[in-house]
Amino acid sequence: MATNLCAVRAIRRFTVRTVLPENLDALEELAINLRWSWHPETRDLFAAVDPVLWAEGGNDPVRLLGEVSAERLAQLSADPGFVDWANRMRDDLGAYLASDRWYQSLGEDAPQGIAYFSPEYGITSALPQYSGGLGILAGDHLKTASDLGVPIIALGLFYRSGYFRQSLSRDGWQQERYPVSDPDGSPVSLLRDADGAPAKVAVGLPGGRFLAARIWVAQVGRVPLLLLDSDVEENGPAEREVTDRLYGGGSEHRLQQEMLLGIGGVRALRVYCEITGRPAPEVFHTNEGHAGFLGVERIREIVSANPSMNFDEALEVSRAGTLFTTHTPVPAGIDRFPIDLIAQHFGGDNASPGVPVDRVLQLGAETFEGGDPTVFNMAVMGLRLAQRANGVSLLHGEVSRGMFAGLWSGFDNEDVPITSVTNGVHAPTWTARQVLDLAQGASIQDSEGWEAIARTPDHQLWEVKRALRQELVDMARTRLRDSWVNRGMSDAELGWIDSVLDPDVLTIGFARRVPSYKRLTLMLRDPDRLRALLTDPERPVQLVVAGKAHPADDGGKRLIQQLVHFADAEDVRHRIVFLPDYDISMATTLYPGCDVWLNNPIRPLEASGTSGMKAALNGALNLSILDGWWDEWFDGENGWAIPTADGIDDADRRDDLEAEALYSLIENSVAPAFYTRDAAGLPPRWLAMLKHTLRTLGPKVLASRMLREYVTRLYTPAALSSRAAEAGDYVIARDLASWKTRVRSEWPTLRIEHVEADGVGDAVMQGTPITVRAYVNLGELSPSDVEVQAVYGRVDADDRLTEPVHVAMEAADRFSGNRWQYRVVIDLDRNGPFGYTVRIMPNHEGLASAEELGLQVVPPLTAGMADGVLR
């Protein structure tokens, strides 16, 4: 009887690793540290082991060493030159790990350790634990921390199927598959205790169940990344599947993933520090709301270790050292769970002593106007559990302050205490080697290297870009052929692919996730217009497009299908391609090979958008809506801004107008600059813009700039706050908790009764000082509990203060009861319309900002207000 062998599947999968010759053990050390992913010389070494296997294995050294033949290893072992090369690379890695870096020069105020929590990490395609921009940013954060010597320990989950691999059906519909990620065949190692047993943590679940996880460690340079894996024997079938897929499953599945990440992550961190002897981190950075439960776990730790402390006091200790970064500009992007599901998982027989379930529920409650009382909001919890918070670009910070303003009711949006640190990208990862070589040894972590690249002679720079374009063309043809074969075409039908794209044609790239707001198909609003641009006989354009839609997003899949159908047409298929399975491997060829990077989201829904930064590092010009980072750094010479149809509510009309603006820019500005050549055949205007981009944007878009900002503006202040909160048996934290209760109770009784100023009439001469006095009633509070501020500056036509200055007023006199006169002298150093007001704010040494509590008192209209025109 015949047996269908193709149907036989293994019941267990494991990896058989090659035993390396003793004199080649350096290869194992180099493979297990992910520094190879951004160190070209180490990748050269692995490529030399077996160039074919290296390429076929996706440039994965662990896979390479698992598949290379014993005969080849024997040849290399007998080659003194190769053995010496491997040892030199190992010595180089050792020196890199041991040397002091930028962080080590900062002194004692800098944190002794930082814990960084993220649901995904995009470090290399050999460790597919990412889906998109959030993970890529997290990976760049870790790589840069390693380069700068920042003592970060990172926490995440090890997903057995990671994110999906994408392919297309014959009809262009996205299809997903989930290949298994075998940790034994990945660049990770199992964390073991002193007895050699695998270290594990557990998180309680309803019904007396537990969710256990072992801990894999990926070494990212000098930064350890701890990845929790629930596929262990102690778990039941459902619990083993918790870490099955990134962003998979229903609400309960996602909640348990986020409990494991936050609660289990803190527990894994403690285990790791105990085993390795590393100091406990002082700062906890929550990268988006998915890991927000880390704050709940820290409160539980503090209460458990200090029985005399209550929830509120422990909350203040935890908040002091916690930073929350929000990445979404839309409420729909935030995880929200049914409040009953949270109660089930944090109450009943799973409740933690000292952490009442009602207090946990309050952390994520949408208590603001328009909030839903039936849901638990992870971002809201993240903000309540962190004393500091930030968005990821200046514009996103502004959007976030508006989106979360309900938590600070009564405050102007600009006073909401959410700052911003604009994202950056890790240049050694994303910059093509040919471009890096132009720096001639200068550091690309600052402006010196980018200035050196920008000084490259025009002809040499143009040759480099042409070579990179050729690499993109070659990669696109290979991937396109594979895609068509997968769609059911035979090789005999695919001869036309050999002429797809042209290394001498203006190349525009577009690659990202495919939610509707990113508008993958804006370029198709007028298909005939796009067709004319692609096939222009004198100034043709070619488009390389990639991106994945979420598996549950049929709307996004339809957008991909629409684009694929257009790109399949015989008259344009040589000028536009859709490449399936966008990942890090594709991106490192796509960004350098493009001349223009296109980004056309609906403004202001792009929080940052780092793909254009990576393209810019490779000499590409951005063509983008003024959103995210581009809104901040577009200067008119580093690319083009697509005009936005602000104020138009009709979505179709808006898209039509912005698509027309896009076509016009390409036709009348972009293509002419690229194709207008001098006597040497070079495009002088284009090259001038390209060099300007490298010189000015290069230093700005770096993750090294970003991380330095995090360290100086957020991590170090958080460490100082954490130390203060813990000092002297938590004196400040205990006092802050009781003070907040008292101040919130008394706050409604405070009043600003009258405000006046000396010498203010209809007009005041510039340079004239004025004295502002405020008469306030502090109820049962003392002057030390508050800060009375004068707020002043230029005013607009509606008497709103623009770029206001806040200055503390001095308590001058006390009257009957608890009424006080406060005063301050304001120097009128600018002319034009001027205004002032006064407000009362809470004041305590444990606060990071006066706005933190969301409390203020402003004068009623009858209290008096003076403004004038200064001449």
Coordinates of N, CA and C in Angstrom, one line a residue, residues 165-168 474-489 491 494 497 578-581:
R165 N 4.5 35.3 8.1 CA 5.2 35.5 6.8 C 4.1 35.7 5.7
Q166 N 4.3 36.6 4.8 CA 3.3 37.1 3.9 C 3.6 36.5 2.5
S167 N 2.5 36.1 1.8 CA 2.6 35.7 0.4 C 1.3 36.2 -0.2
L168 N 1.2 36.0 -1.6 CA 0.0 36.5 -2.3 C -0.6 35.3 -3.0
D474 N 18.0 44.0 -8.5 CA 18.3 42.6 -8.5 C 17.5 41.9 -7.4
M475 N 17.4 42.5 -6.2 CA 16.6 41.9 -5.2 C 15.1 41.8 -5.5
A476 N 14.6 42.9 -6.1 CA 13.2 43.0 -6.5 C 12.9 41.9 -7.5
R477 N 13.7 41.7 -8.5 CA 13.4 40.7 -9.5 C 13.4 39.3 -8.9
T478 N 14.3 39.0 -8.0 CA 14.4 37.7 -7.4 C 13.1 37.5 -6.5
R479 N 12.7 38.5 -5.7 CA 11.6 38.3 -4.9 C 10.3 38.3 -5.7
L480 N 10.2 39.1 -6.8 CA 9.1 39.1 -7.6 C 8.9 37.7 -8.3
R481 N 10.0 37.2 -8.8 CA 9.9 35.9 -9.4 C 9.4 34.8 -8.4
D482 N 9.9 34.8 -7.2 CA 9.4 33.9 -6.2 C 8.0 34.0 -5.9
S483 N 7.5 35.3 -5.8 CA 6.1 35.6 -5.6 C 5.2 35.0 -6.7
W484 N 5.6 35.3 -7.9 CA 4.8 34.8 -9.0 C 4.8 33.3 -9.1
V485 N 5.9 32.6 -8.8 CA 5.9 31.2 -8.7 C 4.9 30.7 -7.7
N486 N 4.9 31.4 -6.5 CA 4.0 31.0 -5.4 C 2.6 31.2 -5.8
R487 N 2.4 32.2 -6.7 CA 1.0 32.5 -7.2 C 0.5 31.6 -8.3
G488 N 1.4 30.6 -8.7 CA 1.0 29.6 -9.6 C 1.5 29.7 -11.0
M489 N 2.4 30.7 -11.3 CA 3.0 30.8 -12.6 C 4.2 29.9 -12.8
D491 N 8.0 29.1 -14.6 CA 9.2 29.9 -15.0 C 9.1 30.3 -16.5
L494 N 7.6 33.7 -17.0 CA 8.1 34.8 -16.2 C 9.3 35.5 -16.8
I497 N 10.1 39.2 -16.2 CA 10.7 39.8 -14.9 C 12.1 40.2 -15.1
F578 N 5.0 45.1 -6.3 CA 4.7 44.9 -4.9 C 5.5 43.7 -4.4
L579 N 6.3 43.9 -3.4 CA 7.2 42.8 -2.9 C 6.6 42.2 -1.6
P580 N 6.1 41.0 -1.6 CA 5.6 40.4 -0.4 C 6.6 40.2 0.7
D581 N 6.2 40.1 1.9 CA 7.0 39.7 3.1 C 8.0 40.7 3.5

